[in-house]
PDB file of C-alpha atoms in Angstrom:
ATOM      1  CA  MET A   7       0.000   0.000   0.000  1.00  0.00           C
ATOM      2  CA  ILE A   8       1.317   3.453  -0.956  1.00  0.00           C
ATOM      3  CA  THR A   9       1.345   5.725   2.100  1.00  0.00           C
ATOM      4  CA  THR A  10       3.583   8.623   1.110  1.00  0.00           C
ATOM      5  CA  PRO A  11       3.082  11.294  -1.571  1.00  0.00           C
ATOM      6  CA  SER A  12       5.194  11.206  -4.713  1.00  0.00           C
ATOM      7  CA  PHE A  13       6.370  13.907  -7.109  1.00  0.00           C
ATOM      8  CA  VAL A  14       6.045  13.364 -10.848  1.00  0.00           C
ATOM      9  CA  PRO A  15       7.078  15.650 -13.746  1.00  0.00           C
ATOM     10  CA  VAL A  16       4.150  16.814 -15.887  1.00  0.00           C
ATOM     11  CA  THR A  17       3.587  18.845 -19.020  1.00  0.00           C
ATOM     12  CA  LEU A  18       1.215  21.785 -18.657  1.00  0.00           C
ATOM     13  CA  SER A  19      -0.766  23.109 -21.641  1.00  0.00           C
ATOM     14  CA  GLU A  20       0.212  26.775 -21.590  1.00  0.00           C
ATOM     15  CA  ASP A  21      -2.865  27.835 -23.553  1.00  0.00           C
ATOM     16  CA  LEU A  22      -5.121  26.688 -20.681  1.00  0.00           C
ATOM     17  CA  LEU A  23      -3.293  28.597 -17.950  1.00  0.00           C
ATOM     18  CA  PRO A  24      -4.299  32.082 -16.726  1.00  0.00           C
ATOM     19  CA  THR A  25      -1.900  34.991 -17.126  1.00  0.00           C
ATOM     20  CA  SER A  26      -2.653  36.408 -13.665  1.00  0.00           C
ATOM     21  CA  ILE A  27      -4.642  35.559 -10.549  1.00  0.00           C
ATOM     22  CA  TYR A  28      -3.964  38.720  -8.505  1.00  0.00           C
ATOM     23  CA  GLY A  29      -4.178  42.179 -10.027  1.00  0.00           C
ATOM     24  CA  ASP A  30      -1.632  42.359 -12.819  1.00  0.00           C
ATOM     25  CA  ALA A  31       0.938  40.112 -11.117  1.00  0.00           C
ATOM     26  CA  PRO A  32       2.206  37.302 -13.378  1.00  0.00           C
ATOM     27  CA  TYR A  33       1.069  33.753 -12.654  1.00  0.00           C
ATOM     28  CA  ASN A  34       3.892  31.216 -12.333  1.00  0.00           C
ATOM     29  CA  THR A  35       3.802  27.444 -12.714  1.00  0.00           C
ATOM     30  CA  VAL A  36       6.195  24.519 -12.363  1.00  0.00           C
ATOM     31  CA  PRO A  37       5.991  21.307 -14.506  1.00  0.00           C
ATOM     32  CA  LEU A  38       5.684  19.090 -11.456  1.00  0.00           C
ATOM     33  CA  CYS A  39       2.748  17.419  -9.707  1.00  0.00           C
ATOM     34  CA  VAL A  40       2.358  15.784  -6.314  1.00  0.00           C
ATOM     35  CA  GLN A  41       0.261  12.627  -5.899  1.00  0.00           C
ATOM     36  CA  ILE A  42      -1.520  12.045  -2.573  1.00  0.00           C
ATOM     37  CA  PRO A  43      -2.332   8.394  -1.767  1.00  0.00           C
ATOM     38  CA  PHE A  44      -5.814   7.421  -0.638  1.00  0.00           C
ATOM     39  CA  VAL A  45      -4.687   6.321   2.826  1.00  0.00           C
ATOM     40  CA  MET A  46      -3.323   9.831   3.506  1.00  0.00           C
ATOM     41  CA  GLN A  47      -6.547  11.384   2.214  1.00  0.00           C
ATOM     42  CA  ALA A  48      -8.495   9.260   4.686  1.00  0.00           C
ATOM     43  CA  GLU A  49      -6.348  10.484   7.568  1.00  0.00           C
ATOM     44  CA  ILE A  50      -6.737  14.110   6.421  1.00  0.00           C
ATOM     45  CA  GLN A  51     -10.496  13.596   6.633  1.00  0.00           C
ATOM     46  CA  ARG A  52     -10.187  12.103  10.112  1.00  0.00           C
ATOM     47  CA  PHE A  53      -8.009  15.054  11.143  1.00  0.00           C
ATOM     48  CA  LEU A  54     -10.617  17.600   9.997  1.00  0.00           C
ATOM     49  CA  GLN A  55     -13.390  15.646  11.696  1.00  0.00           C
ATOM     50  CA  ALA A  56     -11.390  15.815  14.928  1.00  0.00           C
ATOM     51  CA  LEU A  57     -10.938  19.578  14.476  1.00  0.00           C
ATOM     52  CA  LEU A  58     -14.702  20.027  14.153  1.00  0.00           C
ATOM     53  CA  VAL A  59     -15.443  17.823  17.159  1.00  0.00           C
ATOM     54  CA  GLN A  60     -13.048  19.621  19.476  1.00  0.00           C
ATOM     55  CA  SER A  61     -14.349  22.990  18.217  1.00  0.00           C
ATOM     56  CA  GLY A  62     -17.989  22.019  18.746  1.00  0.00           C
ATOM     57  CA  CYS A  63     -18.950  22.725  15.105  1.00  0.00           C
ATOM     58  CA  ASP A  64     -20.924  20.608  12.666  1.00  0.00           C
ATOM     59  CA  GLU A  65     -19.639  19.832   9.186  1.00  0.00           C
ATOM     60  CA  GLU A  66     -22.508  21.166   7.070  1.00  0.00           C
ATOM     61  CA  GLY A  67     -21.490  24.132   4.930  1.00  0.00           C
ATOM     62  CA  THR A  68     -17.804  23.986   5.869  1.00  0.00           C
ATOM     63  CA  TYR A  69     -14.842  24.198   3.498  1.00  0.00           C
ATOM     64  CA  PHE A  70     -11.154  23.927   4.395  1.00  0.00           C
ATOM     65  CA  ARG A  71      -7.766  24.677   2.896  1.00  0.00           C
ATOM     66  CA  ILE A  72      -4.823  22.935   4.541  1.00  0.00           C
ATOM     67  CA  ASP A  73      -1.309  24.385   4.245  1.00  0.00           C
ATOM     68  CA  ALA A  74       1.190  21.599   4.835  1.00  0.00           C
ATOM     69  CA  TYR A  75       4.773  20.469   4.419  1.00  0.00           C
ATOM     70  CA  LEU A  76       5.953  16.951   3.752  1.00  0.00           C
ATOM     71  CA  HIS A  77       8.458  16.091   6.449  1.00  0.00           C
ATOM     72  CA  ARG A  78       9.916  12.683   7.331  1.00  0.00           C
ATOM     73  CA  GLY A  79       7.210  10.803   5.464  1.00  0.00           C
ATOM     74  CA  SER A  80       4.297  12.625   7.090  1.00  0.00           C
ATOM     75  CA  LEU A  81       2.087  15.549   6.175  1.00  0.00           C
ATOM     76  CA  TRP A  82       2.677  18.344   8.689  1.00  0.00           C
ATOM     77  CA  VAL A  83      -0.255  20.739   8.942  1.00  0.00           C
ATOM     78  CA  LEU A  84       0.952  24.318   9.325  1.00  0.00           C
ATOM     79  CA  GLU A  85      -2.405  26.062   9.068  1.00  0.00           C
ATOM     80  CA  VAL A  86      -6.041  25.322   8.361  1.00  0.00           C
ATOM     81  CA  THR A  87      -7.867  28.142   6.590  1.00  0.00           C
ATOM     82  CA  THR A  88     -11.620  28.126   7.179  1.00  0.00           C
ATOM     83  CA  GLN A  89     -12.865  31.659   6.489  1.00  0.00           C
ATOM     84  CA  TYR A  90     -11.472  32.933   3.187  1.00  0.00           C
ATOM     85  CA  ILE A  91     -10.767  29.873   1.067  1.00  0.00           C
ATOM     86  CA  ASP A  92      -9.456  30.648  -2.390  1.00  0.00           C
ATOM     87  CA  GLY A  93      -7.600  28.447  -4.844  1.00  0.00           C
ATOM     88  CA  TRP A  94     -10.430  26.367  -6.315  1.00  0.00           C
ATOM     89  CA  GLY A  95      -9.897  27.708  -9.814  1.00  0.00           C
ATOM     90  CA  ILE A  96      -6.118  27.364  -9.572  1.00  0.00           C
ATOM     91  CA  ALA A  97      -6.377  23.708  -8.514  1.00  0.00           C
ATOM     92  CA  LEU A  98      -8.968  22.717 -11.113  1.00  0.00           C
ATOM     93  CA  ASN A  99      -7.210  24.611 -13.902  1.00  0.00           C
ATOM     94  CA  LEU A 100      -3.851  22.982 -13.185  1.00  0.00           C
ATOM     95  CA  LEU A 101      -5.464  19.548 -13.362  1.00  0.00           C
ATOM     96  CA  ARG A 102      -7.027  20.378 -16.734  1.00  0.00           C
ATOM     97  CA  ALA A 103      -3.720  21.786 -17.964  1.00  0.00           C
ATOM     98  CA  CYS A 104      -1.884  18.537 -17.145  1.00  0.00           C
ATOM     99  CA  GLY A 105      -4.582  16.362 -18.699  1.00  0.00           C
ATOM    100  CA  ARG A 106      -6.125  15.130 -15.420  1.00  0.00           C
ATOM    101  CA  PRO A 107      -9.431  17.040 -15.083  1.00  0.00           C
ATOM    102  CA  ILE A 108     -11.789  16.072 -12.281  1.00  0.00           C
ATOM    103  CA  THR A 109     -15.501  16.456 -11.620  1.00  0.00           C
ATOM    104  CA  LEU A 110     -16.919  18.165  -8.540  1.00  0.00           C
ATOM    105  CA  PRO A 111     -20.360  17.852  -6.964  1.00  0.00           C
ATOM    106  CA  PRO A 112     -22.347  21.099  -7.385  1.00  0.00           C
ATOM    107  CA  VAL A 113     -22.342  21.867  -3.664  1.00  0.00           C
ATOM    108  CA  PHE A 114     -21.058  25.449  -3.773  1.00  0.00           C
ATOM    109  CA  PRO A 115     -23.509  28.346  -3.470  1.00  0.00           C
ATOM    110  CA  ALA A 116     -24.502  29.905  -6.789  1.00  0.00           C
ATOM    111  CA  LEU A 117     -23.670  33.416  -5.511  1.00  0.00           C
ATOM    112  CA  TRP A 118     -20.109  34.470  -4.686  1.00  0.00           C
ATOM    113  CA  VAL A 119     -19.244  37.774  -2.996  1.00  0.00           C
ATOM    114  CA  LEU A 120     -15.915  39.420  -3.863  1.00  0.00           C
ATOM    115  CA  ASP A 121     -14.837  41.963  -1.250  1.00  0.00           C
ATOM    116  CA  ASN A 122     -11.437  42.884  -2.738  1.00  0.00           C
ATOM    117  CA  PRO A 123     -11.311  43.838  -6.455  1.00  0.00           C
ATOM    118  CA  LEU A 124      -7.649  42.803  -6.706  1.00  0.00           C
ATOM    119  CA  TYR A 125      -8.789  39.178  -6.534  1.00  0.00           C
ATOM    120  CA  ARG A 126     -11.219  39.456  -9.455  1.00  0.00           C
ATOM    121  CA  PRO A 127      -8.961  37.467 -11.840  1.00  0.00           C
ATOM    122  CA  GLU A 128      -8.862  34.604  -9.349  1.00  0.00           C
ATOM    123  CA  ILE A 129     -12.572  34.526  -8.521  1.00  0.00           C
ATOM    124  CA  GLU A 130     -13.408  34.624 -12.240  1.00  0.00           C
ATOM    125  CA  LEU A 131     -11.105  31.649 -12.713  1.00  0.00           C
ATOM    126  CA  ASP A 132     -12.927  29.897  -9.844  1.00  0.00           C
ATOM    127  CA  ALA A 133     -16.306  30.479 -11.480  1.00  0.00           C
ATOM    128  CA  LYS A 134     -15.096  29.255 -14.880  1.00  0.00           C
ATOM    129  CA  GLU A 135     -13.410  26.117 -13.551  1.00  0.00           C
ATOM    130  CA  ILE A 136     -16.264  25.176 -11.200  1.00  0.00           C
ATOM    131  CA  ALA A 137     -18.688  25.452 -14.120  1.00  0.00           C
ATOM    132  CA  LEU A 138     -16.463  23.102 -16.132  1.00  0.00           C
ATOM    133  CA  ALA A 139     -15.941  20.680 -13.220  1.00  0.00           C
ATOM    134  CA  THR A 140     -19.714  20.444 -12.618  1.00  0.00           C
ATOM    135  CA  ALA A 141     -20.523  20.069 -16.332  1.00  0.00           C
ATOM    136  CA  GLY A 142     -22.362  23.375 -16.288  1.00  0.00           C
ATOM    137  CA  VAL A 143     -24.721  22.399 -13.466  1.00  0.00           C
ATOM    138  CA  LEU A 144     -23.284  25.201 -11.323  1.00  0.00           C
ATOM    139  CA  ASN A 145     -22.268  28.565 -12.797  1.00  0.00           C
ATOM    140  CA  PRO A 146     -21.284  30.853  -9.905  1.00  0.00           C
ATOM    141  CA  SER A 147     -22.356  34.489 -10.214  1.00  0.00           C
ATOM    142  CA  ILE A 148     -20.069  37.134  -8.708  1.00  0.00           C
ATOM    143  CA  ILE A 149     -21.633  40.000  -6.747  1.00  0.00           C
ATOM    144  CA  THR A 150     -20.319  42.867  -4.613  1.00  0.00           C
ATOM    145  CA  PRO A 151     -20.738  43.117  -0.829  1.00  0.00           C
ATOM    146  CA  ASP A 152     -23.329  45.874  -1.379  1.00  0.00           C
ATOM    147  CA  ALA A 153     -25.555  43.395  -3.222  1.00  0.00           C
ATOM    148  CA  PHE A 154     -25.374  40.765  -0.472  1.00  0.00           C
ATOM    149  CA  GLY A 155     -28.396  42.167   1.351  1.00  0.00           C
ATOM    150  CA  LEU A 156     -30.509  41.896  -1.781  1.00  0.00           C
ATOM    151  CA  HIS A 157     -30.378  38.098  -1.738  1.00  0.00           C
ATOM    152  CA  ASP A 158     -31.798  35.456   0.607  1.00  0.00           C
ATOM    153  CA  ASP A 159     -29.760  32.580  -0.811  1.00  0.00           C
ATOM    154  CA  LEU A 160     -26.550  31.060   0.526  1.00  0.00           C
ATOM    155  CA  VAL A 161     -23.440  32.999  -0.484  1.00  0.00           C
ATOM    156  CA  TYR A 162     -19.796  31.939  -0.774  1.00  0.00           C
ATOM    157  CA  TRP A 163     -17.819  34.900   0.604  1.00  0.00           C
ATOM    158  CA  TYR A 164     -14.490  35.532  -1.115  1.00  0.00           C
ATOM    159  CA  GLY A 165     -12.461  37.694   1.253  1.00  0.00           C
ATOM    160  CA  TRP A 166     -11.840  38.532   4.906  1.00  0.00           C
ATOM    161  CA  LYS A 167     -14.709  40.998   5.441  1.00  0.00           C
ATOM    162  CA  ALA A 168     -17.675  38.650   5.714  1.00  0.00           C
ATOM    163  CA  PRO A 169     -20.363  39.688   8.221  1.00  0.00           C
ATOM    164  CA  ASP A 170     -21.699  37.271  10.809  1.00  0.00           C
ATOM    165  CA  ASP A 171     -24.615  35.758   8.900  1.00  0.00           C
ATOM    166  CA  PRO A 172     -25.841  32.135   8.707  1.00  0.00           C
ATOM    167  CA  ARG A 173     -26.225  32.401   4.918  1.00  0.00           C
ATOM    168  CA  ILE A 174     -22.479  32.778   4.440  1.00  0.00           C
ATOM    169  CA  ARG A 175     -20.253  29.939   3.378  1.00  0.00           C
ATOM    170  CA  PRO A 176     -17.819  28.677   4.517  1.00  0.00           C
ATOM    171  CA  ALA A 177     -19.871  27.975   7.650  1.00  0.00           C
ATOM    172  CA  HIS A 178     -18.203  28.640  11.036  1.00  0.00           C
ATOM    173  CA  GLY A 179     -15.403  30.271   9.038  1.00  0.00           C
ATOM    174  CA  ARG A 180     -14.455  33.085  11.388  1.00  0.00           C
ATOM    175  CA  PHE A 181     -14.702  30.930  14.522  1.00  0.00           C
ATOM    176  CA  LEU A 182     -12.586  28.082  13.134  1.00  0.00           C
ATOM    177  CA  GLU A 183     -10.048  30.486  11.595  1.00  0.00           C
ATOM    178  CA  ASP A 184      -8.741  31.311  15.074  1.00  0.00           C
ATOM    179  CA  LYS A 185      -5.454  29.397  15.356  1.00  0.00           C
ATOM    180  CA  ILE A 186      -6.343  28.526  18.917  1.00  0.00           C
ATOM    181  CA  GLN A 187      -8.519  25.768  17.419  1.00  0.00           C
ATOM    182  CA  LEU A 188      -5.577  24.065  15.702  1.00  0.00           C
ATOM    183  CA  GLN A 189      -3.411  24.701  18.763  1.00  0.00           C
ATOM    184  CA  ARG A 190      -5.875  22.878  21.013  1.00  0.00           C
ATOM    185  CA  LEU A 191      -6.059  19.953  18.625  1.00  0.00           C
ATOM    186  CA  SER A 192      -2.242  19.752  18.448  1.00  0.00           C
ATOM    187  CA  SER A 193      -2.094  18.672  22.091  1.00  0.00           C
ATOM    188  CA  ILE A 194      -4.435  15.683  21.637  1.00  0.00           C
ATOM    189  CA  TRP A 195      -4.153  14.643  17.982  1.00  0.00           C
ATOM    190  CA  SER A 196      -2.513  11.293  17.269  1.00  0.00           C
ATOM    191  CA  GLY A 197      -1.953  10.502  13.605  1.00  0.00           C
ATOM    192  CA  ASP A 198       0.226   8.173  11.585  1.00  0.00           C
ATOM    193  CA  LEU A 199       0.499  10.163   8.352  1.00  0.00           C
ATOM    194  CA  VAL A 200      -0.883  13.571   9.341  1.00  0.00           C
ATOM    195  CA  GLN A 201       0.887  15.516  12.071  1.00  0.00           C
ATOM    196  CA  ILE A 202       0.568  18.934  13.704  1.00  0.00           C
ATOM    197  CA  PRO A 203       3.715  20.738  14.876  1.00  0.00           C
ATOM    198  CA  PRO A 204       3.564  21.358  18.636  1.00  0.00           C
ATOM    199  CA  THR A 205       1.840  24.706  19.061  1.00  0.00           C
ATOM    200  CA  TYR A 206       1.670  26.788  22.229  1.00  0.00           C
ATOM    201  CA  THR A 207      -0.083  29.741  23.794  1.00  0.00           C
ATOM    202  CA  ILE A 208       1.001  31.687  26.842  1.00  0.00           C
ATOM    203  CA  ASP A 209      -1.291  29.418  28.889  1.00  0.00           C
ATOM    204  CA  GLU A 210       0.965  26.404  28.134  1.00  0.00           C
ATOM    205  CA  ARG A 211       4.440  27.916  27.855  1.00  0.00           C
ATOM    206  CA  SER A 212       6.012  31.158  28.915  1.00  0.00           C
ATOM    207  CA  TRP A 213       8.037  32.970  26.274  1.00  0.00           C
ATOM    208  CA  ALA A 214      11.239  31.926  28.005  1.00  0.00           C
ATOM    209  CA  ASP A 215      10.253  28.244  27.938  1.00  0.00           C
ATOM    210  CA  LEU A 216       9.384  28.003  24.229  1.00  0.00           C
ATOM    211  CA  PRO A 217      11.384  25.375  22.274  1.00  0.00           C
ATOM    212  CA  PHE A 218      13.094  27.533  19.653  1.00  0.00           C
ATOM    213  CA  PRO A 219      13.117  27.720  16.686  1.00  0.00           C
ATOM    214  CA  ILE A 220       9.440  28.630  16.509  1.00  0.00           C
ATOM    215  CA  VAL A 221       7.093  30.375  14.100  1.00  0.00           C
ATOM    216  CA  CYS A 222       5.067  33.078  15.807  1.00  0.00           C
ATOM    217  CA  LYS A 223       1.646  33.581  14.174  1.00  0.00           C
ATOM    218  CA  ASN A 224      -1.245  35.925  14.733  1.00  0.00           C
ATOM    219  CA  ARG A 225      -4.292  33.980  15.858  1.00  0.00           C
ATOM    220  CA  ARG A 226      -6.174  35.583  12.968  1.00  0.00           C
ATOM    221  CA  LYS A 227      -4.717  36.485   9.587  1.00  0.00           C
ATOM    222  CA  ASN A 228      -4.466  40.196   8.851  1.00  0.00           C
ATOM    223  CA  VAL A 229      -5.228  41.034  12.495  1.00  0.00           C
ATOM    224  CA  GLY A 230      -2.415  41.794  14.900  1.00  0.00           C
ATOM    225  CA  VAL A 231       0.400  44.101  15.862  1.00  0.00           C
ATOM    226  CA  TYR A 232       3.009  42.536  13.597  1.00  0.00           C
ATOM    227  CA  GLY A 233       3.229  40.493  10.380  1.00  0.00           C
ATOM    228  CA  ASN A 234       1.137  37.354  10.073  1.00  0.00           C
ATOM    229  CA  VAL A 235       4.162  35.040  10.406  1.00  0.00           C
ATOM    230  CA  SER A 236       7.580  35.525  12.020  1.00  0.00           C
ATOM    231  CA  LEU A 237      10.315  32.887  12.157  1.00  0.00           C
ATOM    232  CA  CYS A 238      12.266  33.015  15.397  1.00  0.00           C
ATOM    233  CA  ARG A 239      15.314  30.757  15.445  1.00  0.00           C
ATOM    234  CA  THR A 240      16.404  32.055  18.857  1.00  0.00           C
ATOM    235  CA  LYS A 241      14.860  34.278  21.522  1.00  0.00           C
ATOM    236  CA  ALA A 242      16.958  37.152  20.159  1.00  0.00           C
ATOM    237  CA  ASP A 243      15.517  36.876  16.644  1.00  0.00           C
ATOM    238  CA  ILE A 244      12.183  38.509  17.305  1.00  0.00           C
ATOM    239  CA  GLY A 245      11.056  41.965  18.316  1.00  0.00           C
ATOM    240  CA  LYS A 246       9.088  43.086  21.297  1.00  0.00           C
ATOM    241  CA  GLN A 247       5.795  43.354  19.394  1.00  0.00           C
ATOM    242  CA  ALA A 248       5.599  39.638  18.625  1.00  0.00           C
ATOM    243  CA  ARG A 249       6.560  38.679  22.146  1.00  0.00           C
ATOM    244  CA  ARG A 250       3.966  41.078  23.520  1.00  0.00           C
ATOM    245  CA  ALA A 251       1.322  39.580  21.196  1.00  0.00           C
ATOM    246  CA  TYR A 252       2.217  36.081  22.394  1.00  0.00           C
ATOM    247  CA  GLU A 253       2.087  37.091  26.039  1.00  0.00           C
ATOM    248  CA  ARG A 254      -1.328  38.704  25.464  1.00  0.00           C
ATOM    249  CA  CYS A 255      -2.525  35.461  23.797  1.00  0.00           C
ATOM    250  CA  GLU A 256      -3.006  37.355  20.510  1.00  0.00           C
ATOM    251  CA  ALA A 257      -0.510  34.995  18.826  1.00  0.00           C
ATOM    252  CA  VAL A 258       0.483  31.344  18.989  1.00  0.00           C
ATOM    253  CA  ALA A 259       3.961  29.835  18.758  1.00  0.00           C
ATOM    254  CA  GLN A 260       4.385  26.811  16.490  1.00  0.00           C
ATOM    255  CA  VAL A 261       7.511  24.659  16.510  1.00  0.00           C
ATOM    256  CA  PHE A 262       9.358  25.254  13.223  1.00  0.00           C
ATOM    257  CA  VAL A 263       9.187  22.421  10.685  1.00  0.00           C
ATOM    258  CA  GLU A 264      11.752  22.374   7.891  1.00  0.00           C
ATOM    259  CA  PRO A 265       9.985  22.517   4.531  1.00  0.00           C
ATOM    260  CA  TYR A 266      10.264  19.698   2.054  1.00  0.00           C
ATOM    261  CA  ARG A 267      12.836  20.691  -0.564  1.00  0.00           C
ATOM    262  CA  TYR A 268      12.358  19.236  -4.009  1.00  0.00           C
ATOM    263  CA  ASP A 269      15.763  18.159  -5.371  1.00  0.00           C
ATOM    264  CA  ASP A 270      17.007  19.188  -1.893  1.00  0.00           C
ATOM    265  CA  VAL A 271      16.822  22.811  -3.051  1.00  0.00           C
ATOM    266  CA  ARG A 272      13.366  24.311  -3.648  1.00  0.00           C
ATOM    267  CA  PRO A 273      10.942  24.589  -0.695  1.00  0.00           C
ATOM    268  CA  THR A 274       7.615  22.972  -1.592  1.00  0.00           C
ATOM    269  CA  GLN A 275       4.278  23.308   0.189  1.00  0.00           C
ATOM    270  CA  LEU A 276       0.974  21.543  -0.380  1.00  0.00           C
ATOM    271  CA  GLU A 277      -2.410  23.281  -0.491  1.00  0.00           C
ATOM    272  CA  ILE A 278      -5.223  20.759   0.032  1.00  0.00           C
ATOM    273  CA  LEU A 279      -8.788  21.911  -0.591  1.00  0.00           C
ATOM    274  CA  CYS A 280     -11.695  20.149   1.094  1.00  0.00           C
ATOM    275  CA  ILE A 281     -15.456  20.248   0.782  1.00  0.00           C
ATOM    276  CA  GLY A 282     -16.580  19.536   4.297  1.00  0.00           C
ATOM    277  CA  THR A 283     -13.913  17.218   5.647  1.00  0.00           C
ATOM    278  CA  LYS A 284     -13.329  15.427   2.329  1.00  0.00           C
ATOM    279  CA  PRO A 285     -10.186  16.342   0.334  1.00  0.00           C
ATOM    280  CA  VAL A 286     -11.232  17.004  -3.268  1.00  0.00           C
ATOM    281  CA  THR A 287      -8.357  18.865  -4.958  1.00  0.00           C
ATOM    282  CA  GLY A 288      -5.375  21.141  -4.331  1.00  0.00           C
ATOM    283  CA  TYR A 289      -2.052  22.277  -5.716  1.00  0.00           C
ATOM    284  CA  LEU A 290       1.586  22.628  -4.761  1.00  0.00           C
ATOM    285  CA  LEU A 291       3.584  25.797  -4.229  1.00  0.00           C
ATOM    286  CA  GLN A 292       7.307  25.958  -4.926  1.00  0.00           C
ATOM    287  CA  GLY A 293       9.651  28.827  -4.158  1.00  0.00           C
ATOM    288  CA  ASP A 294      13.253  29.870  -4.549  1.00  0.00           C
ATOM    289  CA  PRO A 295      15.739  28.279  -2.128  1.00  0.00           C
ATOM    290  CA  ASP A 296      15.622  31.183   0.341  1.00  0.00           C
ATOM    291  CA  THR A 297      11.822  31.618   0.333  1.00  0.00           C
ATOM    292  CA  PHE A 298      10.279  31.389   3.813  1.00  0.00           C
ATOM    293  CA  VAL A 299       6.589  32.123   3.231  1.00  0.00           C
ATOM    294  CA  LEU A 300       5.139  30.293   0.237  1.00  0.00           C
ATOM    295  CA  ASN A 301       2.084  32.030  -1.226  1.00  0.00           C
ATOM    296  CA  ASP A 302       0.476  32.643  -4.614  1.00  0.00           C
ATOM    297  CA  ARG A 303       3.431  34.750  -5.766  1.00  0.00           C
ATOM    298  CA  VAL A 304       5.564  31.605  -6.175  1.00  0.00           C
ATOM    299  CA  ALA A 305       5.203  28.769  -8.717  1.00  0.00           C
ATOM    300  CA  HIS A 306       2.152  26.476  -8.787  1.00  0.00           C
ATOM    301  CA  GLY A 307       1.854  22.822  -9.784  1.00  0.00           C
ATOM    302  CA  PRO A 308      -0.979  20.249  -9.862  1.00  0.00           C
ATOM    303  CA  LEU A 309      -1.995  18.037  -6.950  1.00  0.00           C
ATOM    304  CA  ILE A 310      -3.551  14.675  -7.807  1.00  0.00           C
ATOM    305  CA  LEU A 311      -5.588  12.603  -5.365  1.00  0.00           C
ATOM    306  CA  LEU A 312      -4.995   8.910  -6.067  1.00  0.00           C
TER     307      LEU A 312
END
């Protein structure tokens, strides 16, 4: 039985790829795919089910994006995004471009709200690729936040400014986005193929007792007194603001995990997209050797679920 992911070179059809997914920034790809075995997918699903149970949330209407490294044969979960989940169009498009298109159930809302115009290229790609993946059964319509109040239907909110409303999907997004949820699970989770780096708050460890190197993270993205992520190899590496945020329980400290380096050079991260707790698609991100934070500015490659 195959238990570990594998990397395989692929050829991408350039004519199917977008030119940009954010403003006018160029979109970069790499001719490489990662294959995730079924047994690892099953444990990812069990991991997300455990996250919901310990958070007291039900699964209906939830979506997840997992940011993870491969490390020592396991998938190490760095973050779980639950509020603003982008990347559907990127993942589906990359699979089409490498000749491995998939179908999706038409479970997304028909209305999508875009609250930041810079992401219009990406949300338009999402709408196009979801229509193709559902054989035209679902054709998402994009509306502005001002138009949200004019509709009674469920809405998929694309951005960080969603109001507290039961019609909004992902469900429980803002509550689950708090990194305290993953931190609490890290102390009780026991997995064979899916791991969580030890993660602490001031309630578990004082600043002086943290096992450096650590990655200090705001509990919520785009909210805090310093950047979203700071790598601290020693206690002297980080400024007073991050330490103050940690001591106020505004940030968590996660033990640093070395990224998987393809060819022992290029850091590579996996983005796994889930409908409810079920993994359905994703993509890989690959940066230059000295890249610390891997995001959509680096190269993208397909992710195939076996």
